[in-house]
Coordinates of C-alpha atoms in Angstrom, one line a residue:
Chain A
X1 CA -53.4 38.6 154.5
X2 CA -56.5 36.5 153.9
X3 CA -58.3 37.3 157.2
X4 CA -60.5 40.4 157.2
X5 CA -59.4 41.0 160.8
X6 CA -55.8 41.5 159.7
X7 CA -57.0 44.2 157.3
X8 CA -59.2 45.9 159.8
X9 CA -56.4 45.9 162.4
X10 CA -54.0 47.3 159.8
X11 CA -56.6 50.0 159.0
X12 CA -57.3 51.0 162.6
X13 CA -53.8 50.9 163.9
X14 CA -52.6 52.8 160.8
X15 CA -55.4 55.3 161.4
X16 CA -54.2 55.7 165.0
X17 CA -50.6 56.2 163.9
X18 CA -51.7 58.6 161.1
X19 CA -53.8 60.6 163.6
X20 CA -50.8 60.9 165.9
X21 CA -48.6 62.0 163.1
X22 CA -51.1 64.6 161.8
X23 CA -51.8 66.1 165.3
X24 CA -49.0 65.4 167.7
X25 CA -46.3 65.2 165.0
X26 CA -47.4 68.6 163.5
X27 CA -47.5 70.3 167.0
X28 CA -44.0 68.9 168.0
X29 CA -42.6 70.0 164.6
X30 CA -44.1 73.5 164.8
X31 CA -42.9 73.9 168.4
X32 CA -39.4 72.9 167.3
X33 CA -39.3 70.3 170.1
X34 CA -35.9 68.6 170.0
X35 CA -36.0 64.9 169.0
X36 CA -39.6 65.1 167.8
X37 CA -38.8 62.7 165.0
X38 CA -37.7 60.1 167.5
X39 CA -40.9 60.6 169.6
X40 CA -43.0 60.0 166.4
X41 CA -40.9 57.0 165.4
X42 CA -41.6 55.6 168.9
X43 CA -45.4 56.1 168.4
X44 CA -45.1 54.3 165.0
X45 CA -43.2 51.4 166.4
X46 CA -45.7 51.0 169.2
X47 CA -48.7 51.0 166.8
X48 CA -47.0 48.6 164.4
X49 CA -45.9 46.1 167.0
X50 CA -49.3 46.1 168.7
X51 CA -51.0 45.5 165.4
X52 CA -48.6 42.7 164.6
X53 CA -48.9 41.1 168.0
X54 CA -52.7 41.1 167.8
X55 CA -52.8 39.9 164.2
X56 CA -49.6 38.0 163.5
X57 CA -50.0 37.9 159.8
X58 CA -47.2 38.9 157.4
X59 CA -48.1 42.2 155.8
X60 CA -50.0 43.8 158.7
X61 CA -47.2 46.3 159.5
X62 CA -46.8 47.3 155.9
X63 CA -50.5 47.8 155.4
X64 CA -50.7 49.8 158.6
X65 CA -47.8 52.0 157.5
X66 CA -49.4 52.6 154.1
X67 CA -52.6 53.7 155.8
X68 CA -50.6 56.1 158.2
X69 CA -48.6 57.5 155.2
X70 CA -51.8 58.1 153.3
X71 CA -53.3 60.0 156.3
X72 CA -50.1 62.0 156.6
X73 CA -51.0 63.6 153.3
X74 CA -53.7 65.5 155.3
X75 CA -51.1 66.9 157.7
X76 CA -51.3 70.6 158.5
X77 CA -47.6 70.9 158.0
X78 CA -46.4 71.9 154.5
X79 CA -43.7 69.5 153.3
X80 CA -44.9 66.0 153.9
X81 CA -43.0 64.0 151.2
X82 CA -40.1 63.3 153.6
X83 CA -42.4 62.2 156.6
X84 CA -44.5 60.0 154.2
X85 CA -41.4 58.3 152.9
X86 CA -40.2 57.9 156.5
X87 CA -43.4 56.3 157.6
X88 CA -43.4 53.9 154.7
X89 CA -39.7 53.0 155.3
X90 CA -40.3 52.5 159.1
X91 CA -43.3 50.2 158.4
X92 CA -41.3 48.3 155.8
X93 CA -38.3 47.8 158.2
X94 CA -40.5 46.7 161.1
X95 CA -42.4 44.3 158.7
X96 CA -39.1 42.9 157.5
X97 CA -37.8 42.3 161.0
X98 CA -41.0 40.8 162.3
X99 CA -41.5 38.5 159.2
X100 CA -37.8 37.4 159.3
X101 CA -38.1 36.5 163.0
X102 CA -41.6 35.0 162.8
X103 CA -43.1 37.7 165.0
X104 CA -40.9 37.2 168.0
X105 CA -39.6 39.6 170.6
X106 CA -36.3 39.6 168.9
X107 CA -38.0 41.0 165.8
X108 CA -39.5 43.8 167.9
X109 CA -35.9 44.8 169.0
X110 CA -34.5 44.6 165.5
X111 CA -37.5 46.3 164.0
X112 CA -37.3 49.2 166.6
X113 CA -33.6 49.6 165.9
X114 CA -34.0 49.7 162.2
X115 CA -37.0 52.1 162.4
X116 CA -35.0 54.5 164.5
X117 CA -31.8 54.2 162.5
X118 CA -33.8 55.0 159.3
X119 CA -34.4 58.6 160.3
X120 CA -30.8 59.9 159.9
X121 CA -30.2 57.8 156.9
X122 CA -33.4 59.1 155.3
X123 CA -32.2 62.6 155.9
X124 CA -29.1 61.9 153.9
X125 CA -31.1 60.2 151.2
X126 CA -33.5 63.1 151.0
X127 CA -30.7 65.6 150.6
X128 CA -29.3 63.4 147.8
X129 CA -32.7 63.2 146.0
X130 CA -33.7 66.8 146.4
X131 CA -30.4 68.5 145.8
X132 CA -28.7 65.9 143.6
X133 CA -25.4 64.1 144.0
X134 CA -23.2 67.1 143.1
X135 CA -24.8 69.3 145.7
X136 CA -24.6 66.5 148.3
X137 CA -20.9 66.1 147.7
X138 CA -20.5 69.9 148.0
X139 CA -22.5 69.9 151.3
X140 CA -20.4 67.0 152.6
X141 CA -17.2 69.0 151.8
X142 CA -18.7 72.1 153.6
X143 CA -19.6 69.9 156.6
X144 CA -16.0 68.5 156.7
X145 CA -14.5 72.0 156.5
X146 CA -16.7 73.1 159.4
X147 CA -15.8 70.0 161.4
X148 CA -12.1 70.6 160.9
X149 CA -12.7 74.2 162.1
X150 CA -14.3 72.8 165.3
X151 CA -11.3 70.5 165.9
X152 CA -12.9 67.3 164.5
X153 CA -10.6 66.9 161.5
X154 CA -10.8 63.1 161.4
X155 CA -14.6 62.9 161.4
X156 CA -15.8 62.2 157.9
X157 CA -19.5 62.9 157.1
X158 CA -20.1 59.1 156.6
X159 CA -18.6 58.3 160.0
X160 CA -20.8 61.0 161.7
X161 CA -23.9 59.7 160.0
X162 CA -23.0 56.2 160.9
X163 CA -22.4 57.1 164.6
X164 CA -25.8 59.0 164.8
X165 CA -27.6 56.0 163.1
X166 CA -26.0 53.5 165.6
X167 CA -27.0 55.6 168.6
X168 CA -30.5 55.9 167.2
X169 CA -30.6 52.1 166.6
X170 CA -29.7 51.5 170.2
X171 CA -32.5 53.8 171.4
X172 CA -34.9 52.2 168.9
X173 CA -34.1 48.6 170.1
X174 CA -35.0 49.8 173.7
X175 CA -38.2 51.4 172.4
X176 CA -39.0 48.2 170.4
X177 CA -38.6 46.1 173.6
X178 CA -40.9 48.4 175.6
X179 CA -43.4 48.5 172.8
X180 CA -43.5 44.7 172.6
X181 CA -44.3 44.5 176.3
X182 CA -47.0 47.1 176.0
X183 CA -48.4 45.2 173.0
X184 CA -48.4 42.0 175.2
X185 CA -50.4 43.9 177.9
X186 CA -52.9 45.0 175.2
X187 CA -53.2 41.5 173.9
X188 CA -53.9 40.2 177.5
X189 CA -56.4 43.0 178.0
X190 CA -58.2 41.9 174.9
X191 CA -58.0 38.2 175.9
X192 CA -56.0 37.2 172.8
X193 CA -55.2 33.5 173.2
X194 CA -55.6 30.4 171.0
Chain B
X1 CA -61.1 68.7 133.5
X2 CA -60.3 66.3 136.4
X3 CA -58.5 63.7 134.4
X4 CA -56.2 66.0 132.5
X5 CA -55.5 67.8 135.8
X6 CA -54.4 64.7 137.6
X7 CA -52.4 63.5 134.6
X8 CA -50.5 66.8 134.7
X9 CA -50.0 66.4 138.4
X10 CA -48.5 62.9 137.9
X11 CA -46.3 64.3 135.1
X12 CA -45.1 67.0 137.5
X13 CA -44.0 64.4 140.0
X14 CA -42.0 62.6 137.4
X15 CA -40.5 65.7 135.9
X16 CA -39.5 67.1 139.3
X17 CA -36.9 64.4 139.7
X18 CA -35.6 63.9 136.1
X19 CA -31.9 64.6 135.8
X20 CA -32.2 67.4 133.3
X21 CA -31.7 71.2 133.8
X22 CA -35.0 72.1 132.3
X23 CA -37.0 69.4 134.1
X24 CA -37.8 71.3 137.4
X25 CA -39.1 74.3 135.4
X26 CA -41.3 72.0 133.3
X27 CA -42.5 70.3 136.5
X28 CA -43.5 73.6 137.9
X29 CA -45.4 74.5 134.7
X30 CA -47.2 71.2 134.8
X31 CA -48.0 71.5 138.6
X32 CA -49.4 75.0 138.2
X33 CA -51.5 74.1 135.2
X34 CA -52.8 71.1 137.1
X35 CA -53.8 73.3 140.1
X36 CA -55.5 75.8 137.7
X37 CA -57.6 72.9 136.2
X38 CA -58.4 71.2 139.5
X39 CA -58.5 74.0 142.2
X40 CA -56.9 77.4 141.6
X41 CA -57.2 78.2 145.3
X42 CA -54.6 75.5 146.1
X43 CA -51.9 77.9 144.8
X44 CA -52.5 80.4 147.6
X45 CA -52.9 77.6 150.2
X46 CA -49.7 75.8 149.2
X47 CA -47.4 78.8 148.7
X48 CA -48.1 80.6 152.0
X49 CA -45.5 83.3 153.0
X50 CA -44.1 81.0 155.7
X51 CA -43.7 78.1 153.4
X52 CA -42.1 80.3 150.7
X53 CA -39.5 81.6 153.3
X54 CA -38.6 78.1 154.3
X55 CA -38.3 77.0 150.7
X56 CA -36.1 80.1 149.8
X57 CA -33.9 79.4 152.8
X58 CA -33.4 75.7 151.7
X59 CA -32.6 76.8 148.2
X60 CA -30.2 79.5 149.3
X61 CA -28.4 77.1 151.6
X62 CA -28.0 74.6 148.7
X63 CA -26.9 77.3 146.3
X64 CA -24.3 78.8 148.8
X65 CA -22.8 75.4 149.6
X66 CA -22.4 74.4 145.9
X67 CA -21.2 77.9 144.9
X68 CA -18.6 77.9 147.7
X69 CA -17.3 74.4 147.0
X70 CA -17.4 74.4 143.2
X71 CA -18.5 77.4 141.1
X72 CA -21.0 80.2 141.7
X73 CA -22.8 79.5 138.5
X74 CA -23.3 75.9 139.4
X75 CA -24.5 77.0 142.8
X76 CA -27.2 79.3 141.3
X77 CA -28.4 76.4 139.0
X78 CA -28.6 73.9 141.9
X79 CA -30.4 76.5 144.1
X80 CA -32.9 77.2 141.4
X81 CA -33.6 73.5 140.9
X82 CA -34.1 73.0 144.6
X83 CA -36.5 76.0 144.8
X84 CA -38.6 74.7 141.8
X85 CA -38.8 71.2 143.2
X86 CA -40.0 72.4 146.6
X87 CA -42.6 74.6 145.0
X88 CA -43.9 71.7 142.9
X89 CA -44.1 69.4 145.9
X90 CA -45.9 71.9 148.1
X91 CA -48.5 72.5 145.4
X92 CA -49.1 68.8 144.7
X93 CA -49.4 68.1 148.4
X94 CA -52.0 70.9 148.8
X95 CA -54.0 69.5 145.9
X96 CA -53.9 65.9 147.2
X97 CA -54.9 66.9 150.7
X98 CA -58.1 68.6 149.5
X99 CA -59.2 66.3 146.7
X100 CA -58.8 62.9 148.4
X101 CA -61.7 61.3 150.3
X102 CA -62.6 57.8 151.4
X103 CA -64.8 57.0 148.4
X104 CA -62.3 58.4 145.9
X105 CA -59.5 56.4 147.4
X106 CA -61.5 53.2 147.3
X107 CA -62.5 53.8 143.7
X108 CA -58.9 54.6 142.7
X109 CA -57.5 51.6 144.6
X110 CA -60.1 49.2 143.0
X111 CA -59.1 50.5 139.6
X112 CA -55.5 49.4 140.1
X113 CA -56.5 46.1 141.7
X114 CA -55.9 47.1 145.3
X115 CA -59.5 46.8 146.5
X116 CA -58.6 45.6 150.0
X117 CA -56.1 48.3 150.6
X118 CA -58.7 50.9 149.4
X119 CA -61.2 49.6 151.8
X120 CA -58.6 49.7 154.6
X121 CA -57.8 53.3 153.7
X122 CA -61.5 54.2 153.7
X123 CA -62.0 52.5 157.0
X124 CA -59.0 54.4 158.4
X125 CA -60.4 57.8 157.3
X126 CA -63.8 57.0 158.8
X127 CA -62.3 55.8 162.1
X128 CA -60.2 59.0 162.6
X129 CA -62.8 61.1 164.4
X130 CA -63.8 58.1 166.6
X131 CA -60.2 57.4 167.7
X132 CA -59.8 61.1 168.5
X133 CA -62.9 61.0 170.7
X134 CA -61.7 57.8 172.4
X135 CA -58.4 59.4 173.2
X136 CA -60.1 62.4 174.8
X137 CA -62.5 60.2 176.8
X138 CA -59.6 58.0 178.0
X139 CA -57.6 61.2 179.0
X140 CA -60.6 62.5 181.0
X141 CA -61.3 59.2 182.6
X142 CA -57.7 58.9 183.8
X143 CA -57.9 62.4 185.4
X144 CA -61.2 61.5 187.1
X145 CA -59.8 58.2 188.4
X146 CA -56.8 60.0 189.8
X147 CA -59.0 62.8 191.3
X148 CA -57.0 65.5 189.4
X149 CA -58.0 68.2 187.1
X150 CA -55.8 66.7 184.3
X151 CA -53.7 63.5 184.0
X152 CA -50.0 63.5 184.7
X153 CA -47.2 62.6 182.3
X154 CA -46.9 59.4 184.2
X155 CA -50.4 58.4 183.0
X156 CA -49.3 58.4 179.4
X157 CA -48.3 54.7 179.2
X158 CA -51.7 53.8 180.7
X159 CA -53.4 56.1 178.1
X160 CA -51.4 54.4 175.3
X161 CA -52.4 51.0 176.5
X162 CA -56.1 51.9 176.8
X163 CA -56.1 53.5 173.4
X164 CA -54.3 50.6 171.7
X165 CA -56.7 48.1 173.3
X166 CA -59.7 50.2 172.2
X167 CA -58.3 50.3 168.7
X168 CA -58.0 46.5 168.7
X169 CA -61.6 46.2 169.8
X170 CA -62.8 48.5 167.1
X171 CA -60.8 46.5 164.5
X172 CA -62.5 43.3 165.7
X173 CA -65.9 45.0 165.5
X174 CA -65.2 46.3 162.1
X175 CA -64.3 42.8 160.8
X176 CA -67.4 41.3 162.5
X177 CA -69.6 44.0 160.9
X178 CA -68.1 43.4 157.5
X179 CA -68.6 39.6 157.8
X180 CA -72.2 40.0 159.0
X181 CA -73.0 42.2 156.1
X182 CA -71.6 39.7 153.7
X183 CA -68.8 42.1 152.8
X184 CA -66.3 39.7 151.4
X185 CA -63.9 42.1 149.7
X186 CA -61.5 41.9 152.6
X187 CA -61.0 38.1 152.4
X188 CA -60.2 35.7 149.6
X189 CA -63.1 33.8 148.2
X190 CA -63.6 30.5 150.0
X191 CA -64.7 27.5 147.9
X192 CA -68.2 26.4 148.9
X193 CA -68.4 23.3 151.1
X194 CA -69.5 20.1 149.3
X195 CA -71.8 19.1 152.2
X196 CA -73.7 21.4 154.4
X197 CA -74.4 20.0 157.9
X198 CA -76.5 21.9 160.4
X199 CA -74.1 24.2 162.3
X200 CA -74.8 24.9 165.9
X201 CA -72.5 27.6 167.3
X202 CA -71.8 27.2 171.1
X203 CA -70.6 30.5 172.4
X204 CA -69.8 32.4 175.6
X205 CA -67.0 34.4 177.2
X206 CA -63.8 32.6 178.3
X207 CA -64.7 30.5 181.4
X208 CA -68.5 30.6 180.7
X209 CA -68.6 26.8 180.4
X210 CA -68.5 26.1 176.7
X211 CA -66.2 23.1 177.0
X212 CA -68.2 21.6 179.8
X213 CA -71.4 22.1 177.7
X214 CA -69.7 20.2 174.8
X215 CA -68.7 17.3 177.0
X216 CA -72.2 17.2 178.4
X217 CA -73.9 17.2 175.0
X218 CA -71.5 14.6 173.6
X219 CA -72.4 12.3 176.5
X220 CA -76.1 12.9 176.1
X221 CA -76.0 12.2 172.4
X222 CA -74.1 8.9 172.9
X223 CA -76.7 7.9 175.5
X224 CA -79.4 8.4 172.9
X225 CA -77.5 6.2 170.4
X226 CA -76.2 9.1 168.2
X227 CA -72.6 8.6 167.0
X228 CA -70.3 11.6 168.0
X229 CA -66.8 12.4 166.9
X230 CA -64.5 15.4 167.0
X231 CA -62.2 17.0 169.5
X232 CA -62.5 19.1 172.7
X233 CA -59.7 21.4 173.9
X234 CA -59.3 21.0 177.6
X235 CA -57.5 23.8 179.4
X236 CA -54.8 22.8 181.9
X237 CA -54.6 25.0 185.0
X238 CA -51.6 25.6 187.2
X239 CA -50.5 28.1 189.8
X240 CA -49.9 30.8 187.2
X241 CA -53.3 30.4 185.5
X242 CA -53.9 28.6 182.2
X243 CA -50.8 26.5 181.7
X244 CA -51.7 24.8 178.4
X245 CA -54.3 22.7 176.6
X246 CA -54.9 19.0 176.1
X247 CA -56.9 17.8 173.2
X248 CA -59.6 15.1 173.8
X249 CA -60.8 12.7 171.2
X250 CA -64.6 12.7 171.8
X251 CA -65.1 9.2 170.4
X252 CA -62.2 7.3 172.1
X253 CA -61.8 9.5 175.2
X254 CA -58.0 9.6 174.7
X255 CA -56.1 12.8 175.3
X256 CA -52.9 14.4 174.0
X257 CA -51.0 17.6 174.8
X258 CA -51.9 20.4 172.4
X259 CA -50.2 23.5 173.8
X260 CA -47.8 24.3 176.6
X261 CA -47.4 27.8 178.1
X262 CA -43.9 29.1 177.4
X263 CA -44.4 32.7 178.4
X264 CA -45.4 36.0 177.0
X265 CA -43.5 36.9 173.8
X266 CA -42.1 33.4 173.4
X267 CA -45.1 31.5 172.1
X268 CA -46.5 30.9 168.6
X269 CA -49.2 32.7 166.7
X270 CA -49.0 35.7 169.0
X271 CA -50.0 33.6 172.1
X272 CA -48.0 32.6 175.1
X273 CA -48.3 28.9 174.1
X274 CA -46.1 26.6 172.1
X275 CA -48.2 24.2 170.0
X276 CA -47.4 20.5 169.5
X277 CA -47.7 19.2 166.0
X278 CA -48.6 15.7 167.4
X279 CA -51.6 17.3 169.2
X280 CA -52.9 18.8 165.9
X281 CA -52.4 15.5 164.1
X282 CA -54.3 13.7 167.0
X283 CA -57.2 16.3 166.7
X284 CA -57.3 15.8 162.9
X285 CA -57.7 12.0 163.3
X286 CA -60.4 12.6 165.9
X287 CA -62.3 14.9 163.4
X288 CA -61.9 12.4 160.6
X289 CA -63.9 9.6 162.4
X290 CA -67.2 8.7 160.8
X291 CA -70.1 10.0 163.0
X292 CA -73.5 11.7 162.8
X293 CA -72.5 14.7 164.9
X294 CA -69.1 16.4 164.8
X295 CA -67.9 18.3 167.9
X296 CA -65.3 21.0 167.3
X297 CA -64.1 22.7 170.5
X298 CA -62.6 25.3 170.1
X299 CA -62.0 27.4 167.0
X300 CA -60.1 30.5 167.9
X301 CA -58.3 33.4 166.3
X302 CA -55.5 31.0 165.1
X303 CA -58.0 28.9 163.2
X304 CA -59.8 31.9 161.8
X305 CA -56.5 33.0 160.3
X306 CA -56.3 29.6 158.6
X307 CA -53.9 27.9 161.0
X308 CA -54.2 25.4 163.9
X309 CA -57.1 23.0 163.4
X310 CA -58.5 24.8 160.4
X311 CA -57.3 22.5 157.6
X312 CA -58.6 19.5 159.5
X313 CA -61.9 21.2 160.3
X314 CA -62.4 22.3 156.7
X315 CA -61.8 18.7 155.5
X316 CA -64.1 17.2 158.2
X317 CA -67.0 19.6 157.5
X318 CA -66.8 18.9 153.7
X319 CA -67.3 15.2 154.3
X320 CA -70.7 13.6 153.4
X321 CA -72.7 11.9 156.1
X322 CA -72.4 14.5 159.0
X323 CA -75.8 15.6 160.0
X324 CA -74.7 18.4 162.4
X325 CA -71.6 20.2 163.7
X326 CA -71.3 21.7 167.1
X327 CA -68.7 24.4 167.0
X328 CA -67.4 26.4 169.9
X329 CA -66.3 29.9 169.3
X330 CA -66.1 33.2 171.2
X331 CA -68.9 35.7 170.6
X332 CA -66.6 38.2 168.8
X333 CA -65.5 35.6 166.4
X334 CA -69.0 34.3 165.3
X335 CA -69.2 36.5 162.2
X336 CA -65.7 35.6 161.1
X337 CA -66.6 31.9 161.5
X338 CA -69.8 32.2 159.5
X339 CA -68.0 34.2 156.8
X340 CA -65.0 31.8 156.7
X341 CA -67.2 28.8 155.9
X342 CA -69.8 30.8 154.0
X343 CA -72.5 29.5 156.3
X344 CA -75.8 31.2 155.4
X345 CA -77.6 30.3 158.7
X346 CA -76.6 28.8 162.0
X347 CA -78.2 28.2 165.4
X348 CA -76.3 30.1 168.2
X349 CA -76.5 28.8 171.7
X350 CA -75.0 31.1 174.4
X351 CA -74.0 29.2 177.5
X352 CA -73.4 32.3 179.6
X353 CA -75.7 32.2 182.7
X354 CA -77.2 28.9 181.5
X355 CA -76.7 26.3 184.3
X356 CA -77.5 23.3 182.1
X357 CA -77.1 24.2 178.4
X358 CA -77.3 20.5 177.3
X359 CA -81.2 20.5 176.7
X360 CA -80.8 23.7 174.6
X361 CA -78.1 22.1 172.5
X362 CA -80.1 18.9 172.0
X363 CA -83.1 21.1 171.0
X364 CA -80.9 22.9 168.5
X365 CA -79.9 19.5 167.0
X366 CA -83.4 18.2 166.8
X367 CA -84.2 19.4 163.2
X368 CA -81.7 17.0 161.8
X369 CA -81.9 14.3 164.5
X370 CA -85.6 13.5 164.9
X371 CA -84.7 10.8 167.4
X372 CA -83.9 13.5 169.9
X373 CA -87.4 14.9 169.8
X374 CA -89.1 11.6 170.6

């Protein structure tokens, strides 16, 4: 990013996302609102895609994500390592999708899908990192025994995580599409043209 | 004691995840020592009763699962490690949250060679209160407009759009302010131009008559015997609004297609237009012609990101023999333009509300074209 405007857009949109994470994210989490992670992922995708649409330079999404992750450190909630890693991963995935597709609407769909699918995968990853591989394997066996007790004998933990991630990806692609449209309306409102 | 404190905090992060049975305990010792050196009150803040209950539950769950599926002793070991890791992370988070401010972040980022990211983080921290106020104002405005005591949930998409657009505007203003103050840390150094022609910036909002003013001044200059070269972007209007752009060679009067509207989300450079390479090549040839005055209409966001006409414009402006350059740019982009070319001074002519801006433009060129004064 060689243009100062790309950096200021990354800073401001990262600040907006970080503010939403610190305030709305903390409230939703504290109130135990179901699917609060998906709501916050949607906010993140909207901020990232708008920043990228207004400043189509590679790196804008990643820089905005870094800013948001930095602001999340000031969150009122206690454990922030997971959310910070989630924000960075979400930004990296949207950046990857948008850069690979040269900032097109398809990139927004793929980026949204990847960002939403990241949450369940990150949960598994966090369990592995915090508890270690031995404990993860033990937890997986416990989950399998519980599943067999609930008449889901064939459902392996990997299949369950895969199914949840796929469903999240579909929702994420939809949110990515909507966010791309909103970003377009914002660009028109600001008179962005050649 | 700050440096040893932060070094111990960094060591605690590394130790927390080392695959050794003693590592979590050592990590906790390092984190506690770090807190005692930096801010002892962080211990009470980090390990609140609620946080400790949550951590104990997580550790107990891990211990029970491992103990049930393998051996009780192993369960206790894993549960203990999880407990210690969580305590370390809580403490380090509390320390970081209290001791990090915009200036400290900028200094730290500059030390590791990430100056631009540091500035962006500082800007983000300073913008937080402003964005919060903007959100509250937009929320209230939506309620007032809907003649209700508070907005409905259906107003949320509108609120998001307003807030995002406001954020975009603030970002533009921040970039402009940085450029005006000569704050060049956010952009790579630009090599100075070999030649320095007089730069006259022609500005005004979209539709204010910038392109018409450029055509008018080019005609007036030719009538006075001054050679003029360069290009003018002519918008093409259709039923749906701006349908594209033609590029006009000022010297020859020839035109080529530069951009065609292909629809929102399908264009290039974040615009609804598809650009023609032949159009850019045509504009480049037009800018390369030998002349006293160079006309460049228009340099937009694409150019100021280094794309579009920018390589041709850079070459043309660096050429010897050009007395003046007339450059069209929107008001918000003037600081970026001046910063991009490291132009120390320029004459700005705003065509808004000016029925005949040609005399003003000729007057602006007079210092380097004495023939215009006589």
